[in-house]
PDB file of C-alpha atoms and ligand atoms in Angstrom:
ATOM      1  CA  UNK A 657      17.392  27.373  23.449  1.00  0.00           C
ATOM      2  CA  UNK A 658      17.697  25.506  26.745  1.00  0.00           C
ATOM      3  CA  UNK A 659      20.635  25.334  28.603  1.00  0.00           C
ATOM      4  CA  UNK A 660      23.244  22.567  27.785  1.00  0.00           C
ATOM      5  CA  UNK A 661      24.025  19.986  30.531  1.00  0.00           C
ATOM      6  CA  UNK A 662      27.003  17.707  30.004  1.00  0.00           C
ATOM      7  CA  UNK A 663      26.303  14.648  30.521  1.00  0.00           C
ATOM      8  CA  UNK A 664      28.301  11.109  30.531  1.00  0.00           C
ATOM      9  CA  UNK A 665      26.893   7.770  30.057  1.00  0.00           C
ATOM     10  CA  UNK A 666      29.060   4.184  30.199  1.00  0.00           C
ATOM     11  CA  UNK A 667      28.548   2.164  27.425  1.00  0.00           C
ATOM     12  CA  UNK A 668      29.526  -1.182  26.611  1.00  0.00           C
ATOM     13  CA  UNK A 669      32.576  -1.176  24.090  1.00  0.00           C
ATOM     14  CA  UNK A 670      30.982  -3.671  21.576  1.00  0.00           C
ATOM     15  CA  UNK A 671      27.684  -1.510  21.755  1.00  0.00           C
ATOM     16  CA  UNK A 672      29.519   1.752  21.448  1.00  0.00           C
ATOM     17  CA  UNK A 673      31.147   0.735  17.806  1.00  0.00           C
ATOM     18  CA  UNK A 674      27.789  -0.295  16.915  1.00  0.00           C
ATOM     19  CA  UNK A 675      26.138   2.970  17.906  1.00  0.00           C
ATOM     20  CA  UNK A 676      29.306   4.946  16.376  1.00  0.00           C
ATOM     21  CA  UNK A 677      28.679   2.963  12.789  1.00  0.00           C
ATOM     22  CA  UNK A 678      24.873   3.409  12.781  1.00  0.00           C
ATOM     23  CA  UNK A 679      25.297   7.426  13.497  1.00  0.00           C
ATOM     24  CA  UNK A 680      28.076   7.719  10.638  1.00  0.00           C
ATOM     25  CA  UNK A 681      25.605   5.272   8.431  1.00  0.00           C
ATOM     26  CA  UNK A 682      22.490   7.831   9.214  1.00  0.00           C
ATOM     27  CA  UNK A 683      24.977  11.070   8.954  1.00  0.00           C
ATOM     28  CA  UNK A 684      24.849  12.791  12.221  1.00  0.00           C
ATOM     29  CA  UNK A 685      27.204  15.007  13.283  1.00  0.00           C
ATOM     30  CA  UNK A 686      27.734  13.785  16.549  1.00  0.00           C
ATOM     31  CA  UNK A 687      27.097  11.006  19.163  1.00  0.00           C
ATOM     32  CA  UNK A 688      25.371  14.140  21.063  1.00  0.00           C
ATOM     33  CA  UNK A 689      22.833  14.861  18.534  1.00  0.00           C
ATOM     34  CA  UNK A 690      22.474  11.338  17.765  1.00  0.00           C
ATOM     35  CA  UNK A 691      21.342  10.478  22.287  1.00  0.00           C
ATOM     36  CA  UNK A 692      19.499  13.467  21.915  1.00  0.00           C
ATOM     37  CA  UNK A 693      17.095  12.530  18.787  1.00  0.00           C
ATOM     38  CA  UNK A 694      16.791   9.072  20.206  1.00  0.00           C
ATOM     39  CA  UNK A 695      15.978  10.529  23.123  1.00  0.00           C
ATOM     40  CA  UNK A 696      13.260  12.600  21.627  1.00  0.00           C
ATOM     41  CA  UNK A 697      11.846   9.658  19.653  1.00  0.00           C
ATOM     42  CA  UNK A 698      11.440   8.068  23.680  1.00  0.00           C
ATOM     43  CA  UNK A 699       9.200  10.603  24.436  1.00  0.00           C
ATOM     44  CA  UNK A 700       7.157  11.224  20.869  1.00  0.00           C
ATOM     45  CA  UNK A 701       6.080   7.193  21.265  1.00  0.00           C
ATOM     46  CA  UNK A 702       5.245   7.551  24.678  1.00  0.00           C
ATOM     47  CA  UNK A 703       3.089  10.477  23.689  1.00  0.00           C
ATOM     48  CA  UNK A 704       1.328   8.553  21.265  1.00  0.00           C
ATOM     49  CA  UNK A 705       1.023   5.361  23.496  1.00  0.00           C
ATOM     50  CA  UNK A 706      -0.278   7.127  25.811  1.00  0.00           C
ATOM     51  CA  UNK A 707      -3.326   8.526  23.794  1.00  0.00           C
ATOM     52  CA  UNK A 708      -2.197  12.182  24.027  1.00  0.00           C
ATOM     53  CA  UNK A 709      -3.450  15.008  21.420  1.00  0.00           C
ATOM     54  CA  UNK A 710      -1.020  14.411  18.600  1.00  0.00           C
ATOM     55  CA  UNK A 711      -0.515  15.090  15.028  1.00  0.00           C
ATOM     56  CA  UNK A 712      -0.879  13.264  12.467  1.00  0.00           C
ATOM     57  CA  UNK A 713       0.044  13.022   7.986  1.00  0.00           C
ATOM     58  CA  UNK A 714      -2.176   9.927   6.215  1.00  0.00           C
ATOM     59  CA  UNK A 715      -0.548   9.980   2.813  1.00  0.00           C
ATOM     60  CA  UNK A 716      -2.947   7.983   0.391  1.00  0.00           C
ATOM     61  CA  UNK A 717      -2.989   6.999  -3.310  1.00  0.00           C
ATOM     62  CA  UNK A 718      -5.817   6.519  -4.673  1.00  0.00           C
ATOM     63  CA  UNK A 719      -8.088   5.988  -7.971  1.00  0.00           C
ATOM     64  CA  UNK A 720     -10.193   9.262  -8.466  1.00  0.00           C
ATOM     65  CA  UNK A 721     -12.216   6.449 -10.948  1.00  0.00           C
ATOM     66  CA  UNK A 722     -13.435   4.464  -8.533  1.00  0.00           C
ATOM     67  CA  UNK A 723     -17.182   5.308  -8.508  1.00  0.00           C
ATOM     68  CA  UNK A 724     -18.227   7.717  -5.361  1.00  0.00           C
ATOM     69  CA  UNK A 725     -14.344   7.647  -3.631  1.00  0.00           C
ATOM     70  CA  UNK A 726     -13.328  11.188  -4.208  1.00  0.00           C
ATOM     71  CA  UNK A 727     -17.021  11.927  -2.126  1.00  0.00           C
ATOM     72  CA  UNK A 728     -16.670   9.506   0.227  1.00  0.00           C
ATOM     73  CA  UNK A 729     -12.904  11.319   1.162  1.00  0.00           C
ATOM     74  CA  UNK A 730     -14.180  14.436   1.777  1.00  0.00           C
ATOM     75  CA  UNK A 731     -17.648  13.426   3.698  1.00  0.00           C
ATOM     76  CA  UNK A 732     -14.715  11.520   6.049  1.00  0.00           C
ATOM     77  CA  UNK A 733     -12.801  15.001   6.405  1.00  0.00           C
ATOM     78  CA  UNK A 734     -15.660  17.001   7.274  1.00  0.00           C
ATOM     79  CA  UNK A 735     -17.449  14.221   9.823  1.00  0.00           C
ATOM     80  CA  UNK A 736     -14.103  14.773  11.267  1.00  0.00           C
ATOM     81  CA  UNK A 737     -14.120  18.292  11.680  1.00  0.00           C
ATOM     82  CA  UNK A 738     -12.186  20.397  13.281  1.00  0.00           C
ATOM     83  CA  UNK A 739      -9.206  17.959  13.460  1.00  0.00           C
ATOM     84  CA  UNK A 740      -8.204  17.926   9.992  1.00  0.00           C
ATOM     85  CA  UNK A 741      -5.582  20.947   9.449  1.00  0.00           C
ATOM     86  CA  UNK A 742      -4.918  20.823   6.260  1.00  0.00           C
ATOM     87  CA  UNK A 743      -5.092  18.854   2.811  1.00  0.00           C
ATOM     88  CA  UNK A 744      -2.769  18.504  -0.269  1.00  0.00           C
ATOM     89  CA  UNK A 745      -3.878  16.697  -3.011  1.00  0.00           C
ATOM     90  CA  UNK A 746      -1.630  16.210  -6.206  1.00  0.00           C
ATOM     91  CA  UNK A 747      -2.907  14.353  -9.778  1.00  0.00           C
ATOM     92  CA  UNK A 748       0.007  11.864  -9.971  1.00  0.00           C
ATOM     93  CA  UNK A 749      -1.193  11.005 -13.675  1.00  0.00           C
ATOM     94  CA  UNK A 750      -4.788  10.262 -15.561  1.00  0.00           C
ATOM     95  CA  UNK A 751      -5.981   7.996 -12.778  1.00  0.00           C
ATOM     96  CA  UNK A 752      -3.539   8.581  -9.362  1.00  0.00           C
ATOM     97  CA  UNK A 753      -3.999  11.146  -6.554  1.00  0.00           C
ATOM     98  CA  UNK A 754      -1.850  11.300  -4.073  1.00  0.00           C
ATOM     99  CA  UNK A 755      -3.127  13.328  -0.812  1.00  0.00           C
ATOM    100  CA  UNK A 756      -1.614  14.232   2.594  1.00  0.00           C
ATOM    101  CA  UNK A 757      -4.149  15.073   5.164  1.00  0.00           C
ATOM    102  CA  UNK A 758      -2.662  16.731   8.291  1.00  0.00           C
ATOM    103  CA  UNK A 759      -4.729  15.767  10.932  1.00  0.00           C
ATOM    104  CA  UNK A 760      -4.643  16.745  15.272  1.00  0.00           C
ATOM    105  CA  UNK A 761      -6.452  14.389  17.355  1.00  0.00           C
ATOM    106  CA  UNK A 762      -5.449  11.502  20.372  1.00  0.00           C
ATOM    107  CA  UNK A 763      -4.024   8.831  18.410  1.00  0.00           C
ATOM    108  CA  UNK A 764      -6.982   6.453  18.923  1.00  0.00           C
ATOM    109  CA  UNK A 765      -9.189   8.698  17.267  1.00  0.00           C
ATOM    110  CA  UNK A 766      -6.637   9.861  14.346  1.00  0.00           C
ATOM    111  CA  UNK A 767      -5.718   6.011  13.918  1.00  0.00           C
ATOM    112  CA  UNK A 768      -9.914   4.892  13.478  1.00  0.00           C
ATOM    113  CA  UNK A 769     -10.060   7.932  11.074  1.00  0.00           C
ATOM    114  CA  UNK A 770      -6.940   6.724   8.839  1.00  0.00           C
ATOM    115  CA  UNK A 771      -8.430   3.044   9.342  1.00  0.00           C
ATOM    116  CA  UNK A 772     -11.769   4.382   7.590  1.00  0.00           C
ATOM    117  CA  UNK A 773     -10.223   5.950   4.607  1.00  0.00           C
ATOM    118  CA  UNK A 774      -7.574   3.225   4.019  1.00  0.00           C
ATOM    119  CA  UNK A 775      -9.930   0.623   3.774  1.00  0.00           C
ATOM    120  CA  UNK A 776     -11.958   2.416   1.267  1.00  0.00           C
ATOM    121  CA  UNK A 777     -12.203   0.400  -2.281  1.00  0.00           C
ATOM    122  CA  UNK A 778      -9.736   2.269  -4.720  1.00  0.00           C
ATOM    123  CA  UNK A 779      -7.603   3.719  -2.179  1.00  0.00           C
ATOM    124  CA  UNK A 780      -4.098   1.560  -3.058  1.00  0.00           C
ATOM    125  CA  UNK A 781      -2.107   2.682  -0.529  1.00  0.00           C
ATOM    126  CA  UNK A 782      -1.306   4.444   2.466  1.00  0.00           C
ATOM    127  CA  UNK A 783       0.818   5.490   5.450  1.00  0.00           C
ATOM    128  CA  UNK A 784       0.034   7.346   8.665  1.00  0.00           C
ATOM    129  CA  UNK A 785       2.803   8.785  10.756  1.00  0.00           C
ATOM    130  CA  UNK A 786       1.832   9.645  14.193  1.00  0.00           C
ATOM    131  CA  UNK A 787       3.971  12.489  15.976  1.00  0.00           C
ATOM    132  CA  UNK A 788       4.224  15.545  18.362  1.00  0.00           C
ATOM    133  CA  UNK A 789       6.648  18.182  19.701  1.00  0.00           C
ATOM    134  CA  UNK A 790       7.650  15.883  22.282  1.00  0.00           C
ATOM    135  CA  UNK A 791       9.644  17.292  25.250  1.00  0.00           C
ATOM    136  CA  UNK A 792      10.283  20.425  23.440  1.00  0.00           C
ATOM    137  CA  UNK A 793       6.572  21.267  23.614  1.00  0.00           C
ATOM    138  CA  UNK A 794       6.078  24.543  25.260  1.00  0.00           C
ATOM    139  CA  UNK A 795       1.843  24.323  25.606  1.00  0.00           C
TER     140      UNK A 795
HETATM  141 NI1   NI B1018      -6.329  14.176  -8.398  1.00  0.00          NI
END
């Protein structure tokens, strides 16, 4: 690990008891580990804004029924090759399939490609999270 540097900050009171009730609401351990995840989050967006290489989950749910979809998923994966690390797909019930698709791309790129499979008829719903090792990123 890196070495520790204590650090103060001055807060405002009224923000301080705010801070203090959100980190006891979300269960941290400390205001320390609290600064230091927001100030990790700083640094992931800025990564993404910025267009970096980043990785990426698209969770979808969609209707293996709908005529041609299930194809039409995997021609998207493999046009994209090379930047989609890994797949999970589960059969949620007689109809449903839920599937996470890890992907590694710059965000533009990984956003376009979640764009094209979202808006795919039968796909019902969807999420991409964009993210990256942040500061802690020793490449
Ligand atoms: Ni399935």
């Amino acid at each position: 690990m890196s070495s520790l540097i204590r650090t103060g900050i001055a807060l405002d009171r009224e923000l301080l008891e705010k801070f203090d009730r959100l980190i006891e609401r979300k269960g941290y351990g400390s205001r320390s580990e609290a600064i230091r995840d927001l100030v990790r989050n700083h640094f992931v967006e800025e990564d993404v804004a910025s267009d970096k290489v980043i990785v990426a989950s698209l969770t979808l749910v969609y209707d293996h029924h709908q005529p041609r979809l299930s194809e039409q998923l995997i021609d998207a994966q493999h046009d994209y090759k090379g930047r989609v690390l890994a797949t999970t797909h589960v059969h949620l019930d007689r109809r449903n399939c839920l599937e996470v698709i890890i992907l590694k791309g710059r965000g533009t790129e990984v956003k376009r490609f979640a764009d094209r499979l979202l808006s795919l008829r039968g796909v019902k719903h969807g999420r991409l999270v964009l993210t990256s090792p942040g500061p802690d990123s020793k490449s």
